[in-house]
Amino acid sequence: MTKEQVLEEFDKGYDCCQVVFRYWAEKLNMDTELAYKVSSGFGAGMFQGETCGAVIGAYMALGLKYGSTLPSPEGDEQRVESIIKDVEFREKFLQKYNSTMCRELMGADFATKEGAQKIKEEQKMITFCPQLVADIIDLIADII
């Protein structure tokens, strides 16, 4: 997915987590509407500047592909594989970006009036975020 395609999704009103998760959910045969719903509460670091919503969407996509449905001990082997994939993603992400925290990536905190204003003034949602989302989609492609 290109930066421009991500921006089109943002223009429709979807957030970073929704765009990442829906993209991979669709490829992994999950219903698109359900993917949007499940991932709807995680954008902008859960709207608190915490873990980046796009990063959360990546973990959700990896879980959809590699996660276990069985409890321990039956599901332990699959759980370990899932954790390995999560760690691989995080390492690749941190090679390109300095943090997984939204407020650190954005240089401001959505959860504060001042931070939200700074993000808006700097147009981070149309400059920085689409590229980050596109990069995450590409990083996951290398893992899935």
mmCIF file with all atom_site columns, C-alpha atoms in Angstrom:
data_model
loop_
_atom_site.group_PDB
_atom_site.id
_atom_site.type_symbol
_atom_site.label_atom_id
_atom_site.label_alt_id
_atom_site.label_comp_id
_atom_site.label_asym_id
_atom_site.label_entity_id
_atom_site.label_seq_id
_atom_site.pdbx_PDB_ins_code
_atom_site.Cartn_x
_atom_site.Cartn_y
_atom_site.Cartn_z
_atom_site.occupancy
_atom_site.B_iso_or_equiv
_atom_site.pdbx_formal_charge
_atom_site.auth_seq_id
_atom_site.auth_comp_id
_atom_site.auth_asym_id
_atom_site.auth_atom_id
_atom_site.pdbx_PDB_model_num
ATOM 1   C CA . MET A 1 1   ? 0.000   0.000   0.000  1.00 0.00 ? 1   MET A CA 1
ATOM 2   C CA . THR A 1 2   ? 1.381   3.405   -0.926 1.00 0.00 ? 2   THR A CA 1
ATOM 3   C CA . LYS A 1 3   ? 1.418   6.553   1.180  1.00 0.00 ? 3   LYS A CA 1
ATOM 4   C CA . GLU A 1 4   ? -1.231  7.989   -1.159 1.00 0.00 ? 4   GLU A CA 1
ATOM 5   C CA . GLN A 1 5   ? -3.513  4.958   -0.684 1.00 0.00 ? 5   GLN A CA 1
ATOM 6   C CA . VAL A 1 6   ? -3.130  5.263   3.086  1.00 0.00 ? 6   VAL A CA 1
ATOM 7   C CA . LEU A 1 7   ? -4.033  8.943   2.889  1.00 0.00 ? 7   LEU A CA 1
ATOM 8   C CA . GLU A 1 8   ? -7.169  8.013   0.930  1.00 0.00 ? 8   GLU A CA 1
ATOM 9   C CA . GLU A 1 9   ? -8.155  5.672   3.781  1.00 0.00 ? 9   GLU A CA 1
ATOM 10  C CA . PHE A 1 10  ? -7.514  8.461   6.309  1.00 0.00 ? 10  PHE A CA 1
ATOM 11  C CA . ASP A 1 11  ? -9.667  10.798  4.189  1.00 0.00 ? 11  ASP A CA 1
ATOM 12  C CA . LYS A 1 12  ? -12.502 8.264   4.478  1.00 0.00 ? 12  LYS A CA 1
ATOM 13  C CA . GLY A 1 13  ? -12.228 8.555   8.257  1.00 0.00 ? 13  GLY A CA 1
ATOM 14  C CA . TYR A 1 14  ? -10.269 5.417   9.143  1.00 0.00 ? 14  TYR A CA 1
ATOM 15  C CA . ASP A 1 15  ? -7.414  5.635   11.612 1.00 0.00 ? 15  ASP A CA 1
ATOM 16  C CA . CYS A 1 16  ? -3.919  4.155   11.471 1.00 0.00 ? 16  CYS A CA 1
ATOM 17  C CA . CYS A 1 17  ? -4.771  0.925   13.294 1.00 0.00 ? 17  CYS A CA 1
ATOM 18  C CA . GLN A 1 18  ? -7.818  0.332   11.130 1.00 0.00 ? 18  GLN A CA 1
ATOM 19  C CA . VAL A 1 19  ? -5.870  0.842   7.910  1.00 0.00 ? 19  VAL A CA 1
ATOM 20  C CA . VAL A 1 20  ? -3.059  -1.546  8.876  1.00 0.00 ? 20  VAL A CA 1
ATOM 21  C CA . PHE A 1 21  ? -5.293  -4.249  10.317 1.00 0.00 ? 21  PHE A CA 1
ATOM 22  C CA . ARG A 1 22  ? -7.936  -4.097  7.573  1.00 0.00 ? 22  ARG A CA 1
ATOM 23  C CA . TYR A 1 23  ? -5.273  -4.369  4.876  1.00 0.00 ? 23  TYR A CA 1
ATOM 24  C CA . TRP A 1 24  ? -3.868  -7.583  6.341  1.00 0.00 ? 24  TRP A CA 1
ATOM 25  C CA . ALA A 1 25  ? -7.184  -8.939  7.593  1.00 0.00 ? 25  ALA A CA 1
ATOM 26  C CA . GLU A 1 26  ? -8.520  -8.768  4.049  1.00 0.00 ? 26  GLU A CA 1
ATOM 27  C CA . LYS A 1 27  ? -5.467  -10.643 2.737  1.00 0.00 ? 27  LYS A CA 1
ATOM 28  C CA . LEU A 1 28  ? -5.943  -13.256 5.487  1.00 0.00 ? 28  LEU A CA 1
ATOM 29  C CA . ASN A 1 29  ? -9.623  -13.717 4.587  1.00 0.00 ? 29  ASN A CA 1
ATOM 30  C CA . MET A 1 30  ? -11.184 -11.888 7.524  1.00 0.00 ? 30  MET A CA 1
ATOM 31  C CA . ASP A 1 31  ? -14.344 -9.869  6.912  1.00 0.00 ? 31  ASP A CA 1
ATOM 32  C CA . THR A 1 32  ? -13.417 -6.232  6.205  1.00 0.00 ? 32  THR A CA 1
ATOM 33  C CA . GLU A 1 33  ? -16.273 -4.759  8.249  1.00 0.00 ? 33  GLU A CA 1
ATOM 34  C CA . LEU A 1 34  ? -15.297 -6.892  11.242 1.00 0.00 ? 34  LEU A CA 1
ATOM 35  C CA . ALA A 1 35  ? -11.643 -5.865  10.842 1.00 0.00 ? 35  ALA A CA 1
ATOM 36  C CA . TYR A 1 36  ? -12.606 -2.184  10.922 1.00 0.00 ? 36  TYR A CA 1
ATOM 37  C CA . LYS A 1 37  ? -14.764 -2.722  14.009 1.00 0.00 ? 37  LYS A CA 1
ATOM 38  C CA . VAL A 1 38  ? -12.209 -4.741  15.969 1.00 0.00 ? 38  VAL A CA 1
ATOM 39  C CA . SER A 1 39  ? -9.451  -2.224  15.318 1.00 0.00 ? 39  SER A CA 1
ATOM 40  C CA . SER A 1 40  ? -11.510 0.937   15.814 1.00 0.00 ? 40  SER A CA 1
ATOM 41  C CA . GLY A 1 41  ? -10.400 1.836   19.331 1.00 0.00 ? 41  GLY A CA 1
ATOM 42  C CA . PHE A 1 42  ? -6.651  1.921   18.872 1.00 0.00 ? 42  PHE A CA 1
ATOM 43  C CA . GLY A 1 43  ? -5.804  4.917   16.682 1.00 0.00 ? 43  GLY A CA 1
ATOM 44  C CA . ALA A 1 44  ? -3.549  7.678   18.026 1.00 0.00 ? 44  ALA A CA 1
ATOM 45  C CA . GLY A 1 45  ? -2.126  5.359   20.638 1.00 0.00 ? 45  GLY A CA 1
ATOM 46  C CA . MET A 1 46  ? -5.592  4.461   21.934 1.00 0.00 ? 46  MET A CA 1
ATOM 47  C CA . PHE A 1 47  ? -6.279  8.193   21.706 1.00 0.00 ? 47  PHE A CA 1
ATOM 48  C CA . GLN A 1 48  ? -3.862  8.653   24.611 1.00 0.00 ? 48  GLN A CA 1
ATOM 49  C CA . GLY A 1 49  ? -0.515  8.877   22.809 1.00 0.00 ? 49  GLY A CA 1
ATOM 50  C CA . GLU A 1 50  ? 0.424   5.375   23.984 1.00 0.00 ? 50  GLU A CA 1
ATOM 51  C CA . THR A 1 51  ? 1.539   2.549   21.639 1.00 0.00 ? 51  THR A CA 1
ATOM 52  C CA . CYS A 1 52  ? 1.074   3.711   18.040 1.00 0.00 ? 52  CYS A CA 1
ATOM 53  C CA . GLY A 1 53  ? -2.201  2.469   16.584 1.00 0.00 ? 53  GLY A CA 1
ATOM 54  C CA . ALA A 1 54  ? -0.471  1.336   13.404 1.00 0.00 ? 54  ALA A CA 1
ATOM 55  C CA . VAL A 1 55  ? 1.904   -0.770  15.512 1.00 0.00 ? 55  VAL A CA 1
ATOM 56  C CA . ILE A 1 56  ? -1.068  -2.267  17.347 1.00 0.00 ? 56  ILE A CA 1
ATOM 57  C CA . GLY A 1 57  ? -2.667  -3.027  13.984 1.00 0.00 ? 57  GLY A CA 1
ATOM 58  C CA . ALA A 1 58  ? 0.520   -4.829  12.971 1.00 0.00 ? 58  ALA A CA 1
ATOM 59  C CA . TYR A 1 59  ? 0.465   -6.966  16.102 1.00 0.00 ? 59  TYR A CA 1
ATOM 60  C CA . MET A 1 60  ? -3.203  -7.735  15.491 1.00 0.00 ? 60  MET A CA 1
ATOM 61  C CA . ALA A 1 61  ? -2.436  -8.802  11.915 1.00 0.00 ? 61  ALA A CA 1
ATOM 62  C CA . LEU A 1 62  ? 0.424   -11.016 13.065 1.00 0.00 ? 62  LEU A CA 1
ATOM 63  C CA . GLY A 1 63  ? -1.862  -12.530 15.688 1.00 0.00 ? 63  GLY A CA 1
ATOM 64  C CA . LEU A 1 64  ? -4.480  -13.211 13.033 1.00 0.00 ? 64  LEU A CA 1
ATOM 65  C CA . LYS A 1 65  ? -1.873  -15.085 10.997 1.00 0.00 ? 65  LYS A CA 1
ATOM 66  C CA . TYR A 1 66  ? 0.170   -16.790 13.720 1.00 0.00 ? 66  TYR A CA 1
ATOM 67  C CA . GLY A 1 67  ? -1.824  -16.593 16.953 1.00 0.00 ? 67  GLY A CA 1
ATOM 68  C CA . SER A 1 68  ? -2.930  -19.651 18.876 1.00 0.00 ? 68  SER A CA 1
ATOM 69  C CA . THR A 1 69  ? -6.520  -20.574 19.657 1.00 0.00 ? 69  THR A CA 1
ATOM 70  C CA . LEU A 1 70  ? -5.528  -23.295 22.100 1.00 0.00 ? 70  LEU A CA 1
ATOM 71  C CA . PRO A 1 71  ? -4.763  -22.873 25.803 1.00 0.00 ? 71  PRO A CA 1
ATOM 72  C CA . SER A 1 72  ? -1.502  -24.032 27.377 1.00 0.00 ? 72  SER A CA 1
ATOM 73  C CA . PRO A 1 73  ? 0.101   -26.437 26.973 1.00 0.00 ? 73  PRO A CA 1
ATOM 74  C CA . GLU A 1 74  ? -1.509  -27.405 23.641 1.00 0.00 ? 74  GLU A CA 1
ATOM 75  C CA . GLY A 1 75  ? -1.123  -23.919 22.176 1.00 0.00 ? 75  GLY A CA 1
ATOM 76  C CA . ASP A 1 76  ? 2.382   -23.237 23.470 1.00 0.00 ? 76  ASP A CA 1
ATOM 77  C CA . GLU A 1 77  ? 4.203   -24.041 20.222 1.00 0.00 ? 77  GLU A CA 1
ATOM 78  C CA . GLN A 1 78  ? 1.957   -21.726 18.199 1.00 0.00 ? 78  GLN A CA 1
ATOM 79  C CA . ARG A 1 79  ? 2.173   -19.049 20.916 1.00 0.00 ? 79  ARG A CA 1
ATOM 80  C CA . VAL A 1 80  ? 5.981   -19.131 20.744 1.00 0.00 ? 80  VAL A CA 1
ATOM 81  C CA . GLU A 1 81  ? 5.883   -18.744 16.949 1.00 0.00 ? 81  GLU A CA 1
ATOM 82  C CA . SER A 1 82  ? 3.540   -15.790 17.342 1.00 0.00 ? 82  SER A CA 1
ATOM 83  C CA . ILE A 1 83  ? 5.843   -14.135 19.879 1.00 0.00 ? 83  ILE A CA 1
ATOM 84  C CA . ILE A 1 84  ? 8.832   -14.654 17.575 1.00 0.00 ? 84  ILE A CA 1
ATOM 85  C CA . LYS A 1 85  ? 6.962   -12.907 14.755 1.00 0.00 ? 85  LYS A CA 1
ATOM 86  C CA . ASP A 1 86  ? 5.992   -10.024 17.074 1.00 0.00 ? 86  ASP A CA 1
ATOM 87  C CA . VAL A 1 87  ? 9.607   -9.588  18.178 1.00 0.00 ? 87  VAL A CA 1
ATOM 88  C CA . GLU A 1 88  ? 10.802  -9.719  14.565 1.00 0.00 ? 88  GLU A CA 1
ATOM 89  C CA . PHE A 1 89  ? 8.330   -6.999  13.618 1.00 0.00 ? 89  PHE A CA 1
ATOM 90  C CA . ARG A 1 90  ? 9.300   -4.784  16.567 1.00 0.00 ? 90  ARG A CA 1
ATOM 91  C CA . GLU A 1 91  ? 13.012  -5.103  15.783 1.00 0.00 ? 91  GLU A CA 1
ATOM 92  C CA . LYS A 1 92  ? 12.452  -4.189  12.128 1.00 0.00 ? 92  LYS A CA 1
ATOM 93  C CA . PHE A 1 93  ? 10.218  -1.290  13.094 1.00 0.00 ? 93  PHE A CA 1
ATOM 94  C CA . LEU A 1 94  ? 12.757  0.101   15.566 1.00 0.00 ? 94  LEU A CA 1
ATOM 95  C CA . GLN A 1 95  ? 15.455  -0.016  12.894 1.00 0.00 ? 95  GLN A CA 1
ATOM 96  C CA . LYS A 1 96  ? 13.428  2.576   10.994 1.00 0.00 ? 96  LYS A CA 1
ATOM 97  C CA . TYR A 1 97  ? 11.664  4.521   13.767 1.00 0.00 ? 97  TYR A CA 1
ATOM 98  C CA . ASN A 1 98  ? 12.869  5.618   17.212 1.00 0.00 ? 98  ASN A CA 1
ATOM 99  C CA . SER A 1 99  ? 9.906   4.384   19.264 1.00 0.00 ? 99  SER A CA 1
ATOM 100 C CA . THR A 1 100 ? 6.607   2.523   19.192 1.00 0.00 ? 100 THR A CA 1
ATOM 101 C CA . MET A 1 101 ? 4.920   5.250   21.276 1.00 0.00 ? 101 MET A CA 1
ATOM 102 C CA . CYS A 1 102 ? 2.592   7.548   19.341 1.00 0.00 ? 102 CYS A CA 1
ATOM 103 C CA . ARG A 1 103 ? 3.494   10.681  21.310 1.00 0.00 ? 103 ARG A CA 1
ATOM 104 C CA . GLU A 1 104 ? 7.204   10.054  20.730 1.00 0.00 ? 104 GLU A CA 1
ATOM 105 C CA . LEU A 1 105 ? 6.767   9.313   17.041 1.00 0.00 ? 105 LEU A CA 1
ATOM 106 C CA . MET A 1 106 ? 4.582   12.395  16.572 1.00 0.00 ? 106 MET A CA 1
ATOM 107 C CA . GLY A 1 107 ? 6.626   14.687  18.787 1.00 0.00 ? 107 GLY A CA 1
ATOM 108 C CA . ALA A 1 108 ? 3.436   15.646  20.611 1.00 0.00 ? 108 ALA A CA 1
ATOM 109 C CA . ASP A 1 109 ? 0.664   14.010  22.623 1.00 0.00 ? 109 ASP A CA 1
ATOM 110 C CA . PHE A 1 110 ? -2.846  13.618  21.165 1.00 0.00 ? 110 PHE A CA 1
ATOM 111 C CA . ALA A 1 111 ? -4.185  13.337  24.713 1.00 0.00 ? 111 ALA A CA 1
ATOM 112 C CA . THR A 1 112 ? -3.457  16.998  25.443 1.00 0.00 ? 112 THR A CA 1
ATOM 113 C CA . LYS A 1 113 ? -5.059  20.029  23.842 1.00 0.00 ? 113 LYS A CA 1
ATOM 114 C CA . GLU A 1 114 ? -1.631  21.516  23.125 1.00 0.00 ? 114 GLU A CA 1
ATOM 115 C CA . GLY A 1 115 ? -0.298  18.300  21.638 1.00 0.00 ? 115 GLY A CA 1
ATOM 116 C CA . ALA A 1 116 ? -3.332  17.769  19.436 1.00 0.00 ? 116 ALA A CA 1
ATOM 117 C CA . GLN A 1 117 ? -3.011  21.365  18.218 1.00 0.00 ? 117 GLN A CA 1
ATOM 118 C CA . LYS A 1 118 ? 0.697   20.905  17.434 1.00 0.00 ? 118 LYS A CA 1
ATOM 119 C CA . ILE A 1 119 ? -0.015  17.699  15.484 1.00 0.00 ? 119 ILE A CA 1
ATOM 120 C CA . LYS A 1 120 ? -2.718  19.506  13.531 1.00 0.00 ? 120 LYS A CA 1
ATOM 121 C CA . GLU A 1 121 ? -0.527  22.565  12.835 1.00 0.00 ? 121 GLU A CA 1
ATOM 122 C CA . GLU A 1 122 ? 2.366   20.389  11.666 1.00 0.00 ? 122 GLU A CA 1
ATOM 123 C CA . GLN A 1 123 ? -0.034  18.324  9.535  1.00 0.00 ? 123 GLN A CA 1
ATOM 124 C CA . LYS A 1 124 ? 1.423   15.089  10.882 1.00 0.00 ? 124 LYS A CA 1
ATOM 125 C CA . MET A 1 125 ? -1.738  13.185  9.944  1.00 0.00 ? 125 MET A CA 1
ATOM 126 C CA . ILE A 1 126 ? -1.155  13.909  6.257  1.00 0.00 ? 126 ILE A CA 1
ATOM 127 C CA . THR A 1 127 ? 2.633   13.963  6.191  1.00 0.00 ? 127 THR A CA 1
ATOM 128 C CA . PHE A 1 128 ? 4.105   11.600  8.775  1.00 0.00 ? 128 PHE A CA 1
ATOM 129 C CA . CYS A 1 129 ? 1.369   9.067   9.577  1.00 0.00 ? 129 CYS A CA 1
ATOM 130 C CA . PRO A 1 130 ? 0.578   7.846   6.042  1.00 0.00 ? 130 PRO A CA 1
ATOM 131 C CA . GLN A 1 131 ? 4.253   7.029   5.433  1.00 0.00 ? 131 GLN A CA 1
ATOM 132 C CA . LEU A 1 132 ? 4.546   5.261   8.788  1.00 0.00 ? 132 LEU A CA 1
ATOM 133 C CA . VAL A 1 133 ? 1.446   3.160   8.020  1.00 0.00 ? 133 VAL A CA 1
ATOM 134 C CA . ALA A 1 134 ? 2.741   2.290   4.543  1.00 0.00 ? 134 ALA A CA 1
ATOM 135 C CA . ASP A 1 135 ? 6.101   1.320   6.052  1.00 0.00 ? 135 ASP A CA 1
ATOM 136 C CA . ILE A 1 136 ? 4.417   -0.929  8.630  1.00 0.00 ? 136 ILE A CA 1
ATOM 137 C CA . ILE A 1 137 ? 2.368   -2.676  5.953  1.00 0.00 ? 137 ILE A CA 1
ATOM 138 C CA . ASP A 1 138 ? 5.610   -3.342  4.060  1.00 0.00 ? 138 ASP A CA 1
ATOM 139 C CA . LEU A 1 139 ? 7.401   -4.574  7.202  1.00 0.00 ? 139 LEU A CA 1
ATOM 140 C CA . ILE A 1 140 ? 4.630   -7.072  7.870  1.00 0.00 ? 140 ILE A CA 1
ATOM 141 C CA . ALA A 1 141 ? 4.863   -8.307  4.277  1.00 0.00 ? 141 ALA A CA 1
ATOM 142 C CA . ASP A 1 142 ? 8.421   -9.380  5.028  1.00 0.00 ? 142 ASP A CA 1
ATOM 143 C CA . ILE A 1 143 ? 7.205   -11.404 8.024  1.00 0.00 ? 143 ILE A CA 1
ATOM 144 C CA . ILE A 1 144 ? 3.953   -12.901 6.768  1.00 0.00 ? 144 ILE A CA 1
#
